């Protein structure tokens, strides 16, 4: 009998899984279901579109013909409402029932709304989909003043959009620096200076108590917990994701701020896999459950899941050192692995635009941040993959010209 595979979600995780499934199972029935109205696009590039720097066309990756050529059924604007894991079938919002032999859930998340008054006002934007980017680009191009909330990797995209669109913006942060879980104030100050050069002013020990609106319900600004009021007819909020797992409740699939999977992308329920942002996966390098929202990680997870869905027994292992780059400034920025975890770190500032932090767990590299000079990334990622114990040698990783030959060989090689 012909195997049937159903994928819920057409982001990079779901799409890469569909492509891999077709390669591994040429005769299988493959269905991809997405609640979006358009096929796969480059989520990394939508920030450039929102800046007004790029037209729409290059952002699209797949169109309908891509799926047709591969004999993959694509269902757009379709919500999955329930899954019957015993009967191996799903039901959509329109009442259609689709059977599967193996199922992949790659539904990603929905931006978290600030739990404050008027957070749903007109002019308050969240940045996740291409459609979000279209609304942001249109509004930012007309706005005079702006506010950005969320001192992380998505929040800084919104700040950069304000800068590119000449919006006089304040970046409200709860702590003393941007991305305070991964950067010290010394390293973050390089980012702060970059923001100021773009016309965006960081405001520390701030946040939002509530938004202010006009008589028509459009946002006009915000009041922070200190009682300070800021003007903003454009507001961007990026404080995290709520993962799209509501339709899984009652299925027995283990959920924990996402979907729990093993190193094979298999859930605790037979024939159900998951991939992408919403997975709490077993990181074989870290030795514990972890989560990662990078494009490369999601793509690899989709491919690993697909290979294991086709195989008689799980054999492909997800083993990945992710990276995330920011290109908004005159200097480059890159984070890799798990820079917010670990039990130790070393860091050094080399110039006004160069800084490095390497993070360790049990003496082994698990992540880091590079600002200005990205050359060490390949060697640092290699150390993370090898999981070499660098106890007593950590400072070597701060050498401006990183030379791994300076490290003592692992005991097994001595």
JSON list of N, CA, C and O in Angstrom, two decimals, residues 45-83:
[
{"chain": "A", "resi": 45, "resn": "UNK", "atom": "N", "xyz": [14.22, 37.30, 5.26]},
{"chain": "A", "resi": 45, "resn": "UNK", "atom": "CA", "xyz": [14.27, 38.50, 4.43]},
{"chain": "A", "resi": 45, "resn": "UNK", "atom": "C", "xyz": [13.08, 39.43, 4.62]},
{"chain": "A", "resi": 45, "resn": "UNK", "atom": "O", "xyz": [13.12, 40.56, 4.12]},
{"chain": "A", "resi": 46, "resn": "UNK", "atom": "N", "xyz": [12.04, 39.00, 5.32]},
{"chain": "A", "resi": 46, "resn": "UNK", "atom": "CA", "xyz": [10.88, 39.88, 5.42]},
{"chain": "A", "resi": 46, "resn": "UNK", "atom": "C", "xyz": [11.19, 41.16, 6.19]},
{"chain": "A", "resi": 46, "resn": "UNK", "atom": "O", "xyz": [10.55, 42.19, 5.99]},
{"chain": "A", "resi": 47, "resn": "UNK", "atom": "N", "xyz": [12.23, 41.13, 7.04]},
{"chain": "A", "resi": 47, "resn": "UNK", "atom": "CA", "xyz": [12.61, 42.37, 7.74]},
{"chain": "A", "resi": 47, "resn": "UNK", "atom": "C", "xyz": [13.18, 43.38, 6.75]},
{"chain": "A", "resi": 47, "resn": "UNK", "atom": "O", "xyz": [13.00, 44.59, 6.92]},
{"chain": "A", "resi": 48, "resn": "UNK", "atom": "N", "xyz": [13.87, 42.90, 5.69]},
{"chain": "A", "resi": 48, "resn": "UNK", "atom": "CA", "xyz": [14.40, 43.83, 4.69]},
{"chain": "A", "resi": 48, "resn": "UNK", "atom": "C", "xyz": [13.27, 44.45, 3.88]},
{"chain": "A", "resi": 48, "resn": "UNK", "atom": "O", "xyz": [13.32, 45.62, 3.50]},
{"chain": "A", "resi": 49, "resn": "UNK", "atom": "N", "xyz": [12.23, 43.66, 3.63]},
{"chain": "A", "resi": 49, "resn": "UNK", "atom": "CA", "xyz": [11.05, 44.20, 2.96]},
{"chain": "A", "resi": 49, "resn": "UNK", "atom": "C", "xyz": [10.40, 45.27, 3.84]},
{"chain": "A", "resi": 49, "resn": "UNK", "atom": "O", "xyz": [10.04, 46.35, 3.36]},
{"chain": "A", "resi": 50, "resn": "UNK", "atom": "N", "xyz": [10.26, 44.97, 5.14]},
{"chain": "A", "resi": 50, "resn": "UNK", "atom": "CA", "xyz": [9.61, 45.92, 6.05]},
{"chain": "A", "resi": 50, "resn": "UNK", "atom": "C", "xyz": [10.42, 47.20, 6.20]},
{"chain": "A", "resi": 50, "resn": "UNK", "atom": "O", "xyz": [9.87, 48.27, 6.48]},
{"chain": "A", "resi": 51, "resn": "UNK", "atom": "N", "xyz": [11.72, 47.12, 5.98]},
{"chain": "A", "resi": 51, "resn": "UNK", "atom": "CA", "xyz": [12.57, 48.32, 6.01]},
{"chain": "A", "resi": 51, "resn": "UNK", "atom": "C", "xyz": [12.35, 49.20, 4.78]},
{"chain": "A", "resi": 51, "resn": "UNK", "atom": "O", "xyz": [12.80, 50.34, 4.74]},
{"chain": "A", "resi": 52, "resn": "UNK", "atom": "N", "xyz": [11.69, 48.62, 3.77]},
{"chain": "A", "resi": 52, "resn": "UNK", "atom": "CA", "xyz": [11.54, 49.34, 2.51]},
{"chain": "A", "resi": 52, "resn": "UNK", "atom": "C", "xyz": [12.73, 49.16, 1.60]},
{"chain": "A", "resi": 52, "resn": "UNK", "atom": "O", "xyz": [12.91, 49.91, 0.63]},
{"chain": "A", "resi": 53, "resn": "UNK", "atom": "N", "xyz": [13.55, 48.13, 1.87]},
{"chain": "A", "resi": 53, "resn": "UNK", "atom": "CA", "xyz": [14.79, 47.92, 1.12]},
{"chain": "A", "resi": 53, "resn": "UNK", "atom": "C", "xyz": [14.69, 46.84, 0.05]},
{"chain": "A", "resi": 53, "resn": "UNK", "atom": "O", "xyz": [15.62, 46.66, -0.72]},
{"chain": "A", "resi": 54, "resn": "UNK", "atom": "N", "xyz": [13.57, 46.09, 0.02]},
{"chain": "A", "resi": 54, "resn": "UNK", "atom": "CA", "xyz": [13.49, 44.95, -0.88]},
{"chain": "A", "resi": 54, "resn": "UNK", "atom": "C", "xyz": [12.06, 44.78, -1.38]},
{"chain": "A", "resi": 54, "resn": "UNK", "atom": "O", "xyz": [11.12, 44.89, -0.60]},
{"chain": "A", "resi": 55, "resn": "UNK", "atom": "N", "xyz": [11.87, 44.47, -2.67]},
{"chain": "A", "resi": 55, "resn": "UNK", "atom": "CA", "xyz": [10.52, 44.18, -3.18]},
{"chain": "A", "resi": 55, "resn": "UNK", "atom": "C", "xyz": [10.06, 42.80, -2.72]},
{"chain": "A", "resi": 55, "resn": "UNK", "atom": "O", "xyz": [10.84, 42.00, -2.19]},
{"chain": "A", "resi": 56, "resn": "UNK", "atom": "N", "xyz": [8.80, 42.49, -2.96]},
{"chain": "A", "resi": 56, "resn": "UNK", "atom": "CA", "xyz": [8.23, 41.23, -2.50]},
{"chain": "A", "resi": 56, "resn": "UNK", "atom": "C", "xyz": [8.79, 40.01, -3.22]},
{"chain": "A", "resi": 56, "resn": "UNK", "atom": "O", "xyz": [9.01, 38.96, -2.62]},
{"chain": "A", "resi": 57, "resn": "UNK", "atom": "N", "xyz": [9.00, 40.13, -4.52]},
{"chain": "A", "resi": 57, "resn": "UNK", "atom": "CA", "xyz": [9.28, 38.96, -5.35]},
{"chain": "A", "resi": 57, "resn": "UNK", "atom": "C", "xyz": [10.42, 38.07, -4.83]},
{"chain": "A", "resi": 57, "resn": "UNK", "atom": "O", "xyz": [10.25, 36.84, -4.77]},
{"chain": "A", "resi": 58, "resn": "UNK", "atom": "N", "xyz": [11.59, 38.62, -4.46]},
{"chain": "A", "resi": 58, "resn": "UNK", "atom": "CA", "xyz": [12.69, 37.73, -4.05]},
{"chain": "A", "resi": 58, "resn": "UNK", "atom": "C", "xyz": [12.42, 37.00, -2.74]},
{"chain": "A", "resi": 58, "resn": "UNK", "atom": "O", "xyz": [13.15, 36.05, -2.41]},
{"chain": "A", "resi": 59, "resn": "UNK", "atom": "N", "xyz": [11.42, 37.42, -1.99]},
{"chain": "A", "resi": 59, "resn": "UNK", "atom": "CA", "xyz": [11.17, 36.81, -0.67]},
{"chain": "A", "resi": 59, "resn": "UNK", "atom": "C", "xyz": [10.43, 35.49, -0.81]},
{"chain": "A", "resi": 59, "resn": "UNK", "atom": "O", "xyz": [10.59, 34.58, 0.01]},
{"chain": "A", "resi": 60, "resn": "UNK", "atom": "N", "xyz": [9.64, 35.35, -1.86]},
{"chain": "A", "resi": 60, "resn": "UNK", "atom": "CA", "xyz": [8.92, 34.10, -2.09]},
{"chain": "A", "resi": 60, "resn": "UNK", "atom": "C", "xyz": [9.91, 33.01, -2.51]},
{"chain": "A", "resi": 60, "resn": "UNK", "atom": "O", "xyz": [10.77, 33.22, -3.35]},
{"chain": "A", "resi": 61, "resn": "UNK", "atom": "N", "xyz": [9.79, 31.82, -1.88]},
{"chain": "A", "resi": 61, "resn": "UNK", "atom": "CA", "xyz": [10.67, 30.70, -2.22]},
{"chain": "A", "resi": 61, "resn": "UNK", "atom": "C", "xyz": [9.94, 29.68, -3.09]},
{"chain": "A", "resi": 61, "resn": "UNK", "atom": "O", "xyz": [10.46, 29.21, -4.09]},
{"chain": "A", "resi": 62, "resn": "UNK", "atom": "N", "xyz": [8.73, 29.33, -2.71]},
{"chain": "A", "resi": 62, "resn": "UNK", "atom": "CA", "xyz": [7.95, 28.35, -3.46]},
{"chain": "A", "resi": 62, "resn": "UNK", "atom": "C", "xyz": [6.64, 28.98, -3.94]},
{"chain": "A", "resi": 62, "resn": "UNK", "atom": "O", "xyz": [6.06, 29.81, -3.25]},
{"chain": "A", "resi": 63, "resn": "UNK", "atom": "N", "xyz": [6.20, 28.54, -5.11]},
{"chain": "A", "resi": 63, "resn": "UNK", "atom": "CA", "xyz": [4.84, 28.85, -5.55]},
{"chain": "A", "resi": 63, "resn": "UNK", "atom": "C", "xyz": [4.11, 27.53, -5.78]},
{"chain": "A", "resi": 63, "resn": "UNK", "atom": "O", "xyz": [4.65, 26.45, -5.51]},
{"chain": "A", "resi": 64, "resn": "UNK", "atom": "N", "xyz": [2.88, 27.62, -6.24]},
{"chain": "A", "resi": 64, "resn": "UNK", "atom": "CA", "xyz": [2.08, 26.42, -6.41]},
{"chain": "A", "resi": 64, "resn": "UNK", "atom": "C", "xyz": [2.72, 25.38, -7.31]},
{"chain": "A", "resi": 64, "resn": "UNK", "atom": "O", "xyz": [2.58, 24.17, -7.09]},
{"chain": "A", "resi": 65, "resn": "UNK", "atom": "N", "xyz": [3.47, 25.84, -8.31]},
{"chain": "A", "resi": 65, "resn": "UNK", "atom": "CA", "xyz": [4.06, 24.91, -9.26]},
{"chain": "A", "resi": 65, "resn": "UNK", "atom": "C", "xyz": [5.13, 24.04, -8.62]},
{"chain": "A", "resi": 65, "resn": "UNK", "atom": "O", "xyz": [5.36, 22.89, -9.04]},
{"chain": "A", "resi": 66, "resn": "UNK", "atom": "N", "xyz": [5.79, 24.55, -7.59]},
{"chain": "A", "resi": 66, "resn": "UNK", "atom": "CA", "xyz": [6.83, 23.75, -6.90]},
{"chain": "A", "resi": 66, "resn": "UNK", "atom": "C", "xyz": [6.21, 22.48, -6.32]},
{"chain": "A", "resi": 66, "resn": "UNK", "atom": "O", "xyz": [6.79, 21.40, -6.41]},
{"chain": "A", "resi": 67, "resn": "UNK", "atom": "N", "xyz": [5.05, 22.61, -5.74]},
{"chain": "A", "resi": 67, "resn": "UNK", "atom": "CA", "xyz": [4.36, 21.47, -5.14]},
{"chain": "A", "resi": 67, "resn": "UNK", "atom": "C", "xyz": [3.79, 20.55, -6.22]},
{"chain": "A", "resi": 67, "resn": "UNK", "atom": "O", "xyz": [3.86, 19.32, -6.11]},
{"chain": "A", "resi": 68, "resn": "UNK", "atom": "N", "xyz": [3.25, 21.15, -7.27]},
{"chain": "A", "resi": 68, "resn": "UNK", "atom": "CA", "xyz": [2.69, 20.36, -8.36]},
{"chain": "A", "resi": 68, "resn": "UNK", "atom": "C", "xyz": [3.76, 19.50, -9.02]},
{"chain": "A", "resi": 68, "resn": "UNK", "atom": "O", "xyz": [3.54, 18.32, -9.33]},
{"chain": "A", "resi": 69, "resn": "UNK", "atom": "N", "xyz": [4.94, 20.08, -9.25]},
{"chain": "A", "resi": 69, "resn": "UNK", "atom": "CA", "xyz": [6.02, 19.34, -9.90]},
{"chain": "A", "resi": 69, "resn": "UNK", "atom": "C", "xyz": [6.46, 18.14, -9.07]},
{"chain": "A", "resi": 69, "resn": "UNK", "atom": "O", "xyz": [6.96, 17.15, -9.62]},
{"chain": "A", "resi": 70, "resn": "UNK", "atom": "N", "xyz": [6.29, 18.22, -7.77]},
{"chain": "A", "resi": 70, "resn": "UNK", "atom": "CA", "xyz": [6.71, 17.14, -6.87]},
{"chain": "A", "resi": 70, "resn": "UNK", "atom": "C", "xyz": [5.53, 16.28, -6.41]},
{"chain": "A", "resi": 70, "resn": "UNK", "atom": "O", "xyz": [5.69, 15.43, -5.54]},
{"chain": "A", "resi": 71, "resn": "UNK", "atom": "N", "xyz": [4.38, 16.52, -7.01]},
{"chain": "A", "resi": 71, "resn": "UNK", "atom": "CA", "xyz": [3.17, 15.77, -6.68]},
{"chain": "A", "resi": 71, "resn": "UNK", "atom": "C", "xyz": [2.89, 15.83, -5.17]},
{"chain": "A", "resi": 71, "resn": "UNK", "atom": "O", "xyz": [2.62, 14.83, -4.52]},
{"chain": "A", "resi": 72, "resn": "UNK", "atom": "N", "xyz": [2.99, 17.05, -4.63]},
{"chain": "A", "resi": 72, "resn": "UNK", "atom": "CA", "xyz": [2.69, 17.31, -3.21]},
{"chain": "A", "resi": 72, "resn": "UNK", "atom": "C", "xyz": [1.41, 18.13, -3.15]},
{"chain": "A", "resi": 72, "resn": "UNK", "atom": "O", "xyz": [1.30, 19.18, -3.80]},
{"chain": "A", "resi": 73, "resn": "UNK", "atom": "N", "xyz": [0.43, 17.67, -2.39]},
{"chain": "A", "resi": 73, "resn": "UNK", "atom": "CA", "xyz": [-0.83, 18.39, -2.25]},
{"chain": "A", "resi": 73, "resn": "UNK", "atom": "C", "xyz": [-0.64, 19.52, -1.24]},
{"chain": "A", "resi": 73, "resn": "UNK", "atom": "O", "xyz": [-0.24, 19.29, -0.09]},
{"chain": "A", "resi": 74, "resn": "UNK", "atom": "N", "xyz": [-0.90, 20.76, -1.65]},
{"chain": "A", "resi": 74, "resn": "UNK", "atom": "CA", "xyz": [-0.77, 21.93, -0.77]},
{"chain": "A", "resi": 74, "resn": "UNK", "atom": "C", "xyz": [-2.14, 22.49, -0.46]},
{"chain": "A", "resi": 74, "resn": "UNK", "atom": "O", "xyz": [-2.90, 22.83, -1.38]},
{"chain": "A", "resi": 75, "resn": "UNK", "atom": "N", "xyz": [-2.47, 22.58, 0.82]},
{"chain": "A", "resi": 75, "resn": "UNK", "atom": "CA", "xyz": [-3.74, 23.15, 1.26]},
{"chain": "A", "resi": 75, "resn": "UNK", "atom": "C", "xyz": [-3.46, 24.46, 1.98]},
{"chain": "A", "resi": 75, "resn": "UNK", "atom": "O", "xyz": [-2.96, 24.48, 3.11]},
{"chain": "A", "resi": 76, "resn": "UNK", "atom": "N", "xyz": [-3.78, 25.60, 1.33]},
{"chain": "A", "resi": 76, "resn": "UNK", "atom": "CA", "xyz": [-3.59, 26.92, 1.92]},
{"chain": "A", "resi": 76, "resn": "UNK", "atom": "C", "xyz": [-4.83, 27.33, 2.72]},
{"chain": "A", "resi": 76, "resn": "UNK", "atom": "O", "xyz": [-5.91, 26.76, 2.54]},
{"chain": "A", "resi": 77, "resn": "UNK", "atom": "N", "xyz": [-4.67, 28.31, 3.60]},
{"chain": "A", "resi": 77, "resn": "UNK", "atom": "CA", "xyz": [-5.79, 28.86, 4.38]},
{"chain": "A", "resi": 77, "resn": "UNK", "atom": "C", "xyz": [-6.60, 27.77, 5.06]},
{"chain": "A", "resi": 77, "resn": "UNK", "atom": "O", "xyz": [-7.84, 27.82, 5.11]},
{"chain": "A", "resi": 78, "resn": "UNK", "atom": "N", "xyz": [-5.91, 26.78, 5.58]},
{"chain": "A", "resi": 78, "resn": "UNK", "atom": "CA", "xyz": [-6.58, 25.62, 6.18]},
{"chain": "A", "resi": 78, "resn": "UNK", "atom": "C", "xyz": [-6.11, 25.43, 7.62]},
{"chain": "A", "resi": 78, "resn": "UNK", "atom": "O", "xyz": [-4.90, 25.33, 7.87]},
{"chain": "A", "resi": 79, "resn": "UNK", "atom": "N", "xyz": [-7.05, 25.39, 8.54]},
{"chain": "A", "resi": 79, "resn": "UNK", "atom": "CA", "xyz": [-6.73, 25.18, 9.96]},
{"chain": "A", "resi": 79, "resn": "UNK", "atom": "C", "xyz": [-7.05, 23.74, 10.34]},
{"chain": "A", "resi": 79, "resn": "UNK", "atom": "O", "xyz": [-8.13, 23.23, 10.02]},
{"chain": "A", "resi": 80, "resn": "UNK", "atom": "N", "xyz": [-6.13, 23.11, 11.02]},
{"chain": "A", "resi": 80, "resn": "UNK", "atom": "CA", "xyz": [-6.39, 21.78, 11.57]},
{"chain": "A", "resi": 80, "resn": "UNK", "atom": "C", "xyz": [-7.03, 21.97, 12.95]},
{"chain": "A", "resi": 80, "resn": "UNK", "atom": "O", "xyz": [-6.49, 22.69, 13.80]},
{"chain": "A", "resi": 81, "resn": "UNK", "atom": "N", "xyz": [-8.17, 21.37, 13.16]},
{"chain": "A", "resi": 81, "resn": "UNK", "atom": "CA", "xyz": [-8.90, 21.55, 14.42]},
{"chain": "A", "resi": 81, "resn": "UNK", "atom": "C", "xyz": [-8.70, 20.41, 15.40]},
{"chain": "A", "resi": 81, "resn": "UNK", "atom": "O", "xyz": [-8.63, 20.63, 16.60]},
{"chain": "A", "resi": 82, "resn": "UNK", "atom": "N", "xyz": [-8.61, 19.18, 14.88]},
{"chain": "A", "resi": 82, "resn": "UNK", "atom": "CA", "xyz": [-8.44, 18.03, 15.77]},
{"chain": "A", "resi": 82, "resn": "UNK", "atom": "C", "xyz": [-7.57, 16.97, 15.10]},
{"chain": "A", "resi": 82, "resn": "UNK", "atom": "O", "xyz": [-7.48, 16.89, 13.87]},
{"chain": "A", "resi": 83, "resn": "UNK", "atom": "N", "xyz": [-6.93, 16.16, 15.96]},
{"chain": "A", "resi": 83, "resn": "UNK", "atom": "CA", "xyz": [-6.16, 15.01, 15.49]},
{"chain": "A", "resi": 83, "resn": "UNK", "atom": "C", "xyz": [-6.62, 13.78, 16.27]},
{"chain": "A", "resi": 83, "resn": "UNK", "atom": "O", "xyz": [-6.71, 13.81, 17.50]}
]
